[in-house]
mmCIF file of C-alpha atoms and ligand atoms in Angstrom:
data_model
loop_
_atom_site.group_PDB
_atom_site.id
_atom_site.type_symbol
_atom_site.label_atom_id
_atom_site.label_comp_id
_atom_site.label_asym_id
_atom_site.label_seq_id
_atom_site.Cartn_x
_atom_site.Cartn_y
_atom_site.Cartn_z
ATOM 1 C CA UNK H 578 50.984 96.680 214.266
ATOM 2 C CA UNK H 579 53.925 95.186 213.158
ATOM 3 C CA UNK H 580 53.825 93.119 209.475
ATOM 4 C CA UNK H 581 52.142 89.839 209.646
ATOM 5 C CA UNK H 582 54.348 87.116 209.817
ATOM 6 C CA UNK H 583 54.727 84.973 206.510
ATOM 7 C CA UNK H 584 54.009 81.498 206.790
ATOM 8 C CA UNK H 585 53.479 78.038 204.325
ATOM 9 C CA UNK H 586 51.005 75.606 206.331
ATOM 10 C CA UNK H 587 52.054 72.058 205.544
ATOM 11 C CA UNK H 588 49.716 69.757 206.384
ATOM 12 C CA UNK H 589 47.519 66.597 206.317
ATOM 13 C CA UNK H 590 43.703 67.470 207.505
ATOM 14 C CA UNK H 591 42.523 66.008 209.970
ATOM 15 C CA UNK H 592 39.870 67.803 212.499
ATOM 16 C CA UNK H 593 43.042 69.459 213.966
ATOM 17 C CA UNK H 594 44.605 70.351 210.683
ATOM 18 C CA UNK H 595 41.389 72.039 210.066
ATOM 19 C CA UNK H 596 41.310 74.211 213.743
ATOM 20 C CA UNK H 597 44.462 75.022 213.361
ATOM 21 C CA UNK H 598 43.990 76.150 209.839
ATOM 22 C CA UNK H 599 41.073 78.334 210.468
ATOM 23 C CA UNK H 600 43.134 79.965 213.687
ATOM 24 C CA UNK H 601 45.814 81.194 210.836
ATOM 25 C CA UNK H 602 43.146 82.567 208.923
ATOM 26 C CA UNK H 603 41.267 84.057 211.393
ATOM 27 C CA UNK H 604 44.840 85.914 212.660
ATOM 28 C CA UNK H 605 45.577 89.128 211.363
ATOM 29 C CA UNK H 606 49.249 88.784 212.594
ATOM 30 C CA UNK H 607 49.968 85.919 210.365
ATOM 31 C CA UNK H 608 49.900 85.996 206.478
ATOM 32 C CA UNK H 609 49.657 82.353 204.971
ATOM 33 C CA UNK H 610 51.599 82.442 201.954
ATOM 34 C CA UNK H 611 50.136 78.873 200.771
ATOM 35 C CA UNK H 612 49.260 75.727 201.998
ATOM 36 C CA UNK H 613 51.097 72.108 201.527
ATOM 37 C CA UNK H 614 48.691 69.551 201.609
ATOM 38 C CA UNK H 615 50.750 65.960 202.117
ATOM 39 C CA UNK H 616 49.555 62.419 202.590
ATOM 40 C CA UNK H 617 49.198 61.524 206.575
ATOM 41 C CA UNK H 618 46.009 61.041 208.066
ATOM 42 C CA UNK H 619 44.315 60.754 204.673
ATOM 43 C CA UNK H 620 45.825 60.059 201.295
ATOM 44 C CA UNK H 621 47.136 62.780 199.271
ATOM 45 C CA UNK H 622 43.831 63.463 197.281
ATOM 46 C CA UNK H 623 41.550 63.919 200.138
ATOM 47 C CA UNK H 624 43.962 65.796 202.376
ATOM 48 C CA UNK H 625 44.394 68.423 199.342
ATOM 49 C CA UNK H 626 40.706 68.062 198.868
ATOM 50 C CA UNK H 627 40.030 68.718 202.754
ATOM 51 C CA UNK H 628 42.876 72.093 202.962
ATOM 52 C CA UNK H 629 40.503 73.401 199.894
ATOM 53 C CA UNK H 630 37.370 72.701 201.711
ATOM 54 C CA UNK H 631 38.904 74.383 204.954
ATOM 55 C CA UNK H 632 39.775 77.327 202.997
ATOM 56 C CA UNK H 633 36.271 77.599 201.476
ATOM 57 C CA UNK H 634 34.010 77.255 204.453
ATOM 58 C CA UNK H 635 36.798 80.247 206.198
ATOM 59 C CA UNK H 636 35.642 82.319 202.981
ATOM 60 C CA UNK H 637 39.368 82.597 202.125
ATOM 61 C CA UNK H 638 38.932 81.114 197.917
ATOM 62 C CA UNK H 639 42.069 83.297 198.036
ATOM 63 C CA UNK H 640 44.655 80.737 199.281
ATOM 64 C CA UNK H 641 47.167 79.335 197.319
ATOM 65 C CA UNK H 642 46.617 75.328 197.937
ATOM 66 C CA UNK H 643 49.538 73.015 196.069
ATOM 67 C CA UNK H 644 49.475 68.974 196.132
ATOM 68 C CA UNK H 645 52.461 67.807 197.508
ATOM 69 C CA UNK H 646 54.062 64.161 198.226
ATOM 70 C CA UNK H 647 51.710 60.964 198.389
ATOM 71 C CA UNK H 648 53.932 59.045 200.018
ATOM 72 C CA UNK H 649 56.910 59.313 202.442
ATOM 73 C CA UNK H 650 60.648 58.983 201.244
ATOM 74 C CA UNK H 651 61.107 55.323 201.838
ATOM 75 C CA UNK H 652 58.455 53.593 203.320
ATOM 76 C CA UNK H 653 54.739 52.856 202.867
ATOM 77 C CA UNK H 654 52.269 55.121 203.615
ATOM 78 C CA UNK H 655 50.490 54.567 207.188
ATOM 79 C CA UNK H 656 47.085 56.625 207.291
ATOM 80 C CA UNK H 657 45.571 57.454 210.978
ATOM 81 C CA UNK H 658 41.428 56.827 209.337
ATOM 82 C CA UNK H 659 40.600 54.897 212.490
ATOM 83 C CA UNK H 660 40.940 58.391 214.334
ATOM 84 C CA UNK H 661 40.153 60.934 211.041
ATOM 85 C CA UNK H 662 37.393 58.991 209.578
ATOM 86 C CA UNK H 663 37.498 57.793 205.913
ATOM 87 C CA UNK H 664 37.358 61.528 204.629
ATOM 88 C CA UNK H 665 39.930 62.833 206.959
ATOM 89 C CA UNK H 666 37.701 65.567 208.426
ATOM 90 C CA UNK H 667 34.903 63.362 209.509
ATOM 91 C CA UNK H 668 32.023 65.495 211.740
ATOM 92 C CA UNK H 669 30.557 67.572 209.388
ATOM 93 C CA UNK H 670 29.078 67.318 205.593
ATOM 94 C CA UNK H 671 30.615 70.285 203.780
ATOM 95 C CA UNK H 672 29.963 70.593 200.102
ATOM 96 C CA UNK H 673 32.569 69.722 197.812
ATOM 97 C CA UNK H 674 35.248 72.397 197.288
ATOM 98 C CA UNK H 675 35.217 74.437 194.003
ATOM 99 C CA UNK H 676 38.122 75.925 194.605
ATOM 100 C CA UNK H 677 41.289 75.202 192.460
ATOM 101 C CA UNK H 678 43.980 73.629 193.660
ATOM 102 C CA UNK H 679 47.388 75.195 192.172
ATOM 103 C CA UNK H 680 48.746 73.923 189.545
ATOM 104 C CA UNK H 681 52.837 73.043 190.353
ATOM 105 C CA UNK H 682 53.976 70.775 193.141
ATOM 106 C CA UNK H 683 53.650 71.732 196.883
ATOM 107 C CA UNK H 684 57.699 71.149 196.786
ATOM 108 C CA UNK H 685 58.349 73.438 193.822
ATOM 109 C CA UNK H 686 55.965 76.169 195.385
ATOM 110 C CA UNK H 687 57.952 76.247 198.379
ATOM 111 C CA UNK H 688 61.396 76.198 197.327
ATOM 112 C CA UNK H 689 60.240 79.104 195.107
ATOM 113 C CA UNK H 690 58.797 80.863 197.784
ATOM 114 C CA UNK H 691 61.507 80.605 200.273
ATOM 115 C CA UNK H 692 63.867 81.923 197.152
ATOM 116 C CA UNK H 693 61.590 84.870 196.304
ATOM 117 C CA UNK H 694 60.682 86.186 200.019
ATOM 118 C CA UNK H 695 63.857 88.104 201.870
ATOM 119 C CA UNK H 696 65.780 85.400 203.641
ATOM 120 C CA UNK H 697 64.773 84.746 207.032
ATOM 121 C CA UNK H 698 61.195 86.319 206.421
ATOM 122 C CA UNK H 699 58.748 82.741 205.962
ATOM 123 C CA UNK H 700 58.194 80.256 208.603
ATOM 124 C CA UNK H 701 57.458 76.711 207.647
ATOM 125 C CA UNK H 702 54.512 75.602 209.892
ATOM 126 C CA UNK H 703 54.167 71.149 209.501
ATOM 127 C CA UNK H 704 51.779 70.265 210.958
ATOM 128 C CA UNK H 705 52.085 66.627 209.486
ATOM 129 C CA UNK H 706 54.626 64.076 208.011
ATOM 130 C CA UNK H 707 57.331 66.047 207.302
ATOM 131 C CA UNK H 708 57.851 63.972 203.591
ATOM 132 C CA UNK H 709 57.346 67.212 201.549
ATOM 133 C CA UNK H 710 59.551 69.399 203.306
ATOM 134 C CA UNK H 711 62.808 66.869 203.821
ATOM 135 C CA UNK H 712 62.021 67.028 200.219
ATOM 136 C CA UNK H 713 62.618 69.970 199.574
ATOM 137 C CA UNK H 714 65.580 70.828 201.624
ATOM 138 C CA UNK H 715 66.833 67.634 199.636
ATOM 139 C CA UNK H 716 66.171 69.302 196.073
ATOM 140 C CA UNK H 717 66.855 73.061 197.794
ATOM 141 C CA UNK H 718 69.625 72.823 200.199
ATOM 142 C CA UNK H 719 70.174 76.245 199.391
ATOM 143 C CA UNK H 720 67.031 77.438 201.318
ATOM 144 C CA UNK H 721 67.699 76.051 204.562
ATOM 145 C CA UNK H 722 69.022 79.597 205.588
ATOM 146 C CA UNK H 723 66.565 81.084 204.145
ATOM 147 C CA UNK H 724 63.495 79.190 206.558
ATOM 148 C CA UNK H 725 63.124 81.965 209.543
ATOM 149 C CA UNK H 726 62.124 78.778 211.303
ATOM 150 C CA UNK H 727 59.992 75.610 211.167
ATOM 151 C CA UNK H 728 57.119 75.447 213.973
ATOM 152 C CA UNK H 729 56.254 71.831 213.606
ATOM 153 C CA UNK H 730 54.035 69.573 215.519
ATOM 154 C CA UNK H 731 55.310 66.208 216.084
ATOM 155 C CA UNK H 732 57.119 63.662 217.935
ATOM 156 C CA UNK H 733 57.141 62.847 222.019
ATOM 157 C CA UNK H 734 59.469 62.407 225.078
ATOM 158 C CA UNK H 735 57.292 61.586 228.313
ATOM 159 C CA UNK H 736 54.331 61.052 226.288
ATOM 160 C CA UNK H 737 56.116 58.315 224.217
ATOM 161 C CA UNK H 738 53.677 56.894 220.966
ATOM 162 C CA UNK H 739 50.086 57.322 219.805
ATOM 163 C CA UNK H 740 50.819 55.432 216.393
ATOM 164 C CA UNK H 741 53.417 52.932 218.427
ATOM 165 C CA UNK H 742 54.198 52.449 221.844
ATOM 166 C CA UNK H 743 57.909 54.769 221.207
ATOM 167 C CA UNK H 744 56.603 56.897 218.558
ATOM 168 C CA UNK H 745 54.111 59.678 217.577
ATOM 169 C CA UNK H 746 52.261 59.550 213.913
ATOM 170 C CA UNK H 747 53.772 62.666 212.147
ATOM 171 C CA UNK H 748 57.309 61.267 212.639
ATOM 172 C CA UNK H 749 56.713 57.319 212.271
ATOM 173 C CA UNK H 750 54.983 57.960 208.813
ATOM 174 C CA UNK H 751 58.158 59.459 207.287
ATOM 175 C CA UNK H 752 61.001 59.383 209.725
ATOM 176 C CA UNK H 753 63.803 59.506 207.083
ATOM 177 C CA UNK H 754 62.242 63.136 206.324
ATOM 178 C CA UNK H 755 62.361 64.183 210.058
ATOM 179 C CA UNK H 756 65.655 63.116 210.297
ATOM 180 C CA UNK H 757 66.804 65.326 207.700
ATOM 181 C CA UNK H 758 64.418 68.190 209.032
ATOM 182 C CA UNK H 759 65.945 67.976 212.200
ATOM 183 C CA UNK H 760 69.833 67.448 211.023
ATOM 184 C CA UNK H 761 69.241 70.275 208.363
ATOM 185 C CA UNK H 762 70.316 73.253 211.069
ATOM 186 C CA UNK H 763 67.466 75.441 210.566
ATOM 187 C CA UNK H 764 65.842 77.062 213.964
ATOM 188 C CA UNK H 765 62.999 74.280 215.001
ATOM 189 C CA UNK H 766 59.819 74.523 217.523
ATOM 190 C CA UNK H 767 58.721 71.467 218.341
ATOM 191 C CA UNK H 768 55.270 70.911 219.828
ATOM 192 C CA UNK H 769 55.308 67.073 221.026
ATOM 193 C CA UNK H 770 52.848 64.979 222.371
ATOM 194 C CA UNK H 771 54.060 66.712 225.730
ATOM 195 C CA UNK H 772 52.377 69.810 225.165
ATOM 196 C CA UNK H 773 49.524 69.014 222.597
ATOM 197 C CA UNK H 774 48.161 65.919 225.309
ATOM 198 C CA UNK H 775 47.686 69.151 227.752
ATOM 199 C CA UNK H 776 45.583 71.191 225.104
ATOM 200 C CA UNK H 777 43.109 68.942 225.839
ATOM 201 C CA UNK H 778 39.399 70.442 224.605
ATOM 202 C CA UNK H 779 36.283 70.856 226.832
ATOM 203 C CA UNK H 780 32.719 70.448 226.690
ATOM 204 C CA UNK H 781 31.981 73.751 227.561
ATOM 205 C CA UNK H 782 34.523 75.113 224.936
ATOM 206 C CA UNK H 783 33.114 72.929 221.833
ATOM 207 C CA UNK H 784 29.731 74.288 222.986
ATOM 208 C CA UNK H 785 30.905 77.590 223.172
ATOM 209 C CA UNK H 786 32.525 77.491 219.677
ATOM 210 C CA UNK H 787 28.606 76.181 218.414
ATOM 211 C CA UNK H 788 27.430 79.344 220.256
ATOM 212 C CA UNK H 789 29.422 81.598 217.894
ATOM 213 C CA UNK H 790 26.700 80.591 215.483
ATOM 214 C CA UNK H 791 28.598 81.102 212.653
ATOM 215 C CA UNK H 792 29.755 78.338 209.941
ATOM 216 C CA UNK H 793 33.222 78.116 210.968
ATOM 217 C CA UNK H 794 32.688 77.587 214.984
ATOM 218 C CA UNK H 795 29.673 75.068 213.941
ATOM 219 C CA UNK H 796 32.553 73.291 211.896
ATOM 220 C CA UNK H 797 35.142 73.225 214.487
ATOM 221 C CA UNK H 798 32.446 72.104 216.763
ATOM 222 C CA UNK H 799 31.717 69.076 214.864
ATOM 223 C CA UNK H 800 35.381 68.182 214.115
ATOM 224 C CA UNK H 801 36.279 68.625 217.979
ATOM 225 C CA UNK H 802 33.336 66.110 218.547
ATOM 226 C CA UNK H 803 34.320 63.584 216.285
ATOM 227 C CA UNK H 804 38.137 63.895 217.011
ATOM 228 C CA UNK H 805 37.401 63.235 220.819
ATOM 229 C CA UNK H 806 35.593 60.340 220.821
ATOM 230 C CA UNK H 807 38.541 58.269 219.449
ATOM 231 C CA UNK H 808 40.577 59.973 222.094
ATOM 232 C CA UNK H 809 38.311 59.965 224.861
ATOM 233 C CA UNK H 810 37.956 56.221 224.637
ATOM 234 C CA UNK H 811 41.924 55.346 224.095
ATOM 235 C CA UNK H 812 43.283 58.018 227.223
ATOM 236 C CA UNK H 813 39.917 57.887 229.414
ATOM 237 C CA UNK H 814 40.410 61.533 229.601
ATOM 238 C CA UNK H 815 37.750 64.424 228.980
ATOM 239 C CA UNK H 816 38.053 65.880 225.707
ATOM 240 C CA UNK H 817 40.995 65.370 223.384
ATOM 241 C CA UNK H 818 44.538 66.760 222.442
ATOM 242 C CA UNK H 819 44.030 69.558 219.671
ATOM 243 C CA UNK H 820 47.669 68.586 218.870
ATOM 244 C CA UNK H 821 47.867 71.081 215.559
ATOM 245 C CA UNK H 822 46.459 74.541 216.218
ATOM 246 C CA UNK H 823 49.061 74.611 219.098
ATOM 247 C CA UNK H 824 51.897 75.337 216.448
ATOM 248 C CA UNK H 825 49.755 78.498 215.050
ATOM 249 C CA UNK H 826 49.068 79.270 218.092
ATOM 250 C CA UNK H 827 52.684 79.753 219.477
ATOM 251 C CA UNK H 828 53.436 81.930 216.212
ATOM 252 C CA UNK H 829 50.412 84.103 217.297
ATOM 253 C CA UNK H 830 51.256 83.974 221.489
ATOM 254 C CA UNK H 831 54.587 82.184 221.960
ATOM 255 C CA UNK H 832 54.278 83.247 225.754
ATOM 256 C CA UNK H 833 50.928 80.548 225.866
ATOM 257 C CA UNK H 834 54.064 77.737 225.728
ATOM 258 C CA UNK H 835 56.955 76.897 227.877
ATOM 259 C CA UNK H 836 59.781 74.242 226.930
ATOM 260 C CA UNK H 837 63.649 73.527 226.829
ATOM 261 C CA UNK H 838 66.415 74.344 223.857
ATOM 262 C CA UNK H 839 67.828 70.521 223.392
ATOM 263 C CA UNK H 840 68.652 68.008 221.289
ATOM 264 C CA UNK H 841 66.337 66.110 219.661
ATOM 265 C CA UNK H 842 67.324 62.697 217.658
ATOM 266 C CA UNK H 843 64.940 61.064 215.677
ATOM 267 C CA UNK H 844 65.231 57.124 215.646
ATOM 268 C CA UNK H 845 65.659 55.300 212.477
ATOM 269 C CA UNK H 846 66.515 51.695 212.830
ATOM 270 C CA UNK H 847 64.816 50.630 216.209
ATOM 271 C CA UNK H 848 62.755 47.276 215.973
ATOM 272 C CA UNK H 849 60.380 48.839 218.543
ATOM 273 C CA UNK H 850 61.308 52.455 218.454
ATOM 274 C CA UNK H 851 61.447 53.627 214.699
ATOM 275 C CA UNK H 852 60.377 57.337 214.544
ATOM 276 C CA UNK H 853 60.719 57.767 217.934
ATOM 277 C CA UNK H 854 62.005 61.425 218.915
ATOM 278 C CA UNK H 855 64.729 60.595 221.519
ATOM 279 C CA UNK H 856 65.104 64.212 223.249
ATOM 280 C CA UNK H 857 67.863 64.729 225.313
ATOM 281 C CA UNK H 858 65.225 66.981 228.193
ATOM 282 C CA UNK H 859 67.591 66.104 231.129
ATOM 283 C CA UNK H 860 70.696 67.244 228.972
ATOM 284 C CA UNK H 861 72.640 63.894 229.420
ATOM 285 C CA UNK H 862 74.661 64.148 226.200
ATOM 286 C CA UNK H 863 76.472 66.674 224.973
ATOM 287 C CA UNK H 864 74.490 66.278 221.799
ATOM 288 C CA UNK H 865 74.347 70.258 220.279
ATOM 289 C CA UNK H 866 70.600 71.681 220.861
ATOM 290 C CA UNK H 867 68.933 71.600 217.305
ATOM 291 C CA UNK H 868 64.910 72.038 218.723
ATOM 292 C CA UNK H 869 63.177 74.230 221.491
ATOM 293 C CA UNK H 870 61.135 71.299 222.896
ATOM 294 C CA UNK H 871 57.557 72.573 224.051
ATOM 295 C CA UNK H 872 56.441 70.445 227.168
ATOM 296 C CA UNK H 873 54.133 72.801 228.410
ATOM 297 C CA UNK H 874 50.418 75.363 228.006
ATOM 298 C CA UNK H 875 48.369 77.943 229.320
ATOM 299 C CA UNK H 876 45.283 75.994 228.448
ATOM 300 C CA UNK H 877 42.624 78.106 228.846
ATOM 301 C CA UNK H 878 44.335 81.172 227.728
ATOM 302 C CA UNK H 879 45.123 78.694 224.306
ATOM 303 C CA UNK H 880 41.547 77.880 224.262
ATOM 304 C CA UNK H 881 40.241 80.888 225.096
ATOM 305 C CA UNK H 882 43.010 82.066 221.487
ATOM 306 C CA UNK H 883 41.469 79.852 219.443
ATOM 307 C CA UNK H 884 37.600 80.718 219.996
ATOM 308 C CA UNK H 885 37.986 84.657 219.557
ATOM 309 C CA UNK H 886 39.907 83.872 216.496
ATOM 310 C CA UNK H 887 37.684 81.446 214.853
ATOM 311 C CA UNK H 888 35.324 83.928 216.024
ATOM 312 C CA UNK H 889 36.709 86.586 213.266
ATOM 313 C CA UNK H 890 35.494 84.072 210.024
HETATM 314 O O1 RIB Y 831 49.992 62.697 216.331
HETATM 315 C C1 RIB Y 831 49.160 63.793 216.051
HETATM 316 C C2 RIB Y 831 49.410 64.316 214.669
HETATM 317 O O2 RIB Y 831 49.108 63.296 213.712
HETATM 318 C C3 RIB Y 831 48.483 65.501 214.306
HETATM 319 O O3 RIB Y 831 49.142 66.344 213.407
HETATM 320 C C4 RIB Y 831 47.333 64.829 213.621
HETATM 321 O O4 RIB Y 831 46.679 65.694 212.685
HETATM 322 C C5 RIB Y 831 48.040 63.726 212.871
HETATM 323 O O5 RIB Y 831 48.576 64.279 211.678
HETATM 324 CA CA1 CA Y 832 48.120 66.834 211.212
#
């Protein structure tokens, strides 16, 4: 097998932070060179808290886990608890990590590690409010060559808003950051609303992940079954987007996914449409492509990913 793939997680658990967290650590082909934890769906101290916790009950004390930004570039914070729960990972009662939390900021750590590692050899996986790493292309700009790529989930083009009518929450916490992520010129995946609102979970697959018997599927479980009900109830659907773990997953299977190279703008001054991701899918400008787009999944085959590999914990 060829060398696992180097990756920094950056992210703001969440139930799907969490899946998607455990499906890099249970994947041999990826090796997760730290994790950002940035303020999203929680504030900063309980979504550092939460990646540490994650880490823990995975059995993985081993992972480098760095604080990073509390707040986005120029606005307020806007936390998603009302979906989350107050702790951010709602569903389960885990004991309080023990785990340290490296000292150094999340920024620091990965400019560092993107000036260490051979250019073009880390991926930078966001998997929320892109604050800490517009921050550190802004302090860095000299490792924006460097990024292999940046598998991100975020944004939305036929699926519009979940946090507003025109926009998704990653990008309308901190869209001055995902504007510069997406002007900066460095290869970007982008797995919208489009795709993650077709990864929608099952009954039959939270039970089966229960069935696994073993800490980690009986915490995945009771994420996925807290994380649906807010879901279930808004989109009258069965089960709920797992928007996150569809970024690992491409990294692991990028053949699960299907989308279109285009441009992608991200919207900055619009009463009603701040952080919306205004993606050019029909090609109607002549805008240059900056994103592959991802609009669409081989559910069950990304389902059927995620429970061998939380499986392996
Ligand atoms: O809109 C969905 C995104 O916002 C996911 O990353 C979820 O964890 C929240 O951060
Ligand atoms: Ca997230």
């Amino acid at each position: 097998m060829k060398s696992p793939r180097k990756i920094i997680i950056d992210t703001d658990p969440g139930q799907d932070d969490a899946v998607a967290i455990l499906l890099a650590l249970g994947s041999p082909e990826l090796e997760v060179l730290g994790i950002t934890a940035v303020a999203g769906n929680v504030p900063l101290p309980l979504t550092e808290r939460n990646a540490r916790t994650i880490c823990e009950l995975a059995g993985r004390r081993d992972v480098k886990i760095f604080a990073g930004c509390d707040r986005p570039l120029k606005r307020k914070l806007v936390t998603a608890e009302h979906v989350h729960g107050k702790t951010g990972l709602d569903g389960i009662v885990l004991p309080e990590p023990t785990m340290a939390l490296q000292p150094g900021h999340a920024v620091d750590f990965i400019i560092e590690t993107l000036r260490r590692e051979p250019a073009g050899s880390v991926t930078l996986c966001p998997l929320g409010p892109l604050t800490n790493i517009a921050t550190a292309l802004m302090k860095a700009p000299d490792i924006a060559p460097r990024i292999a790529e940046i598998v991100l989930m975020g944004g939305a083009y036929f699926e519009v808003g979940n946090i507003t009518p025109a926009a998704e929450f990653n990008i309308y916490v901190d869209p001055e950051a995902a504007d510069i992520v997406f002007r900066a010129g460095v290869p970007l995946v982008v797995m919208p609303l489009d795709v993650t609102h077709k990864a929608l979970t099952s009954r039959a697959w939270v039970e089966g992940l229960r069935a696994l018997g073993t800490e980690a599927g009986r915490a995945a479980a009771s994420w996925t079954d807290f994380f649906e009900r807010y879901d279930t109830s808004k989109y009258g659907s069965e089960g709920a987007p797992l928007h996150d773990p569809c970024v690992i997953a491409y990294l692991i299977q990028p053949d699960l996914f299907s989308g279109r190279h285009i441009h992608v703008a991200i919207e900055l001054e619009g009463k009603h449409t701040l952080g919306m991701t205004v993606a050019d899918w029909w090609r109607v400008t002549d805008g240059e492509a900056n994103a592959l787009f991802i609009g669409g999944v081989r559910r069950d085959a990304f389902f059927d990913l995620l429970t061998e590999r939380i499986g392996r914990l």
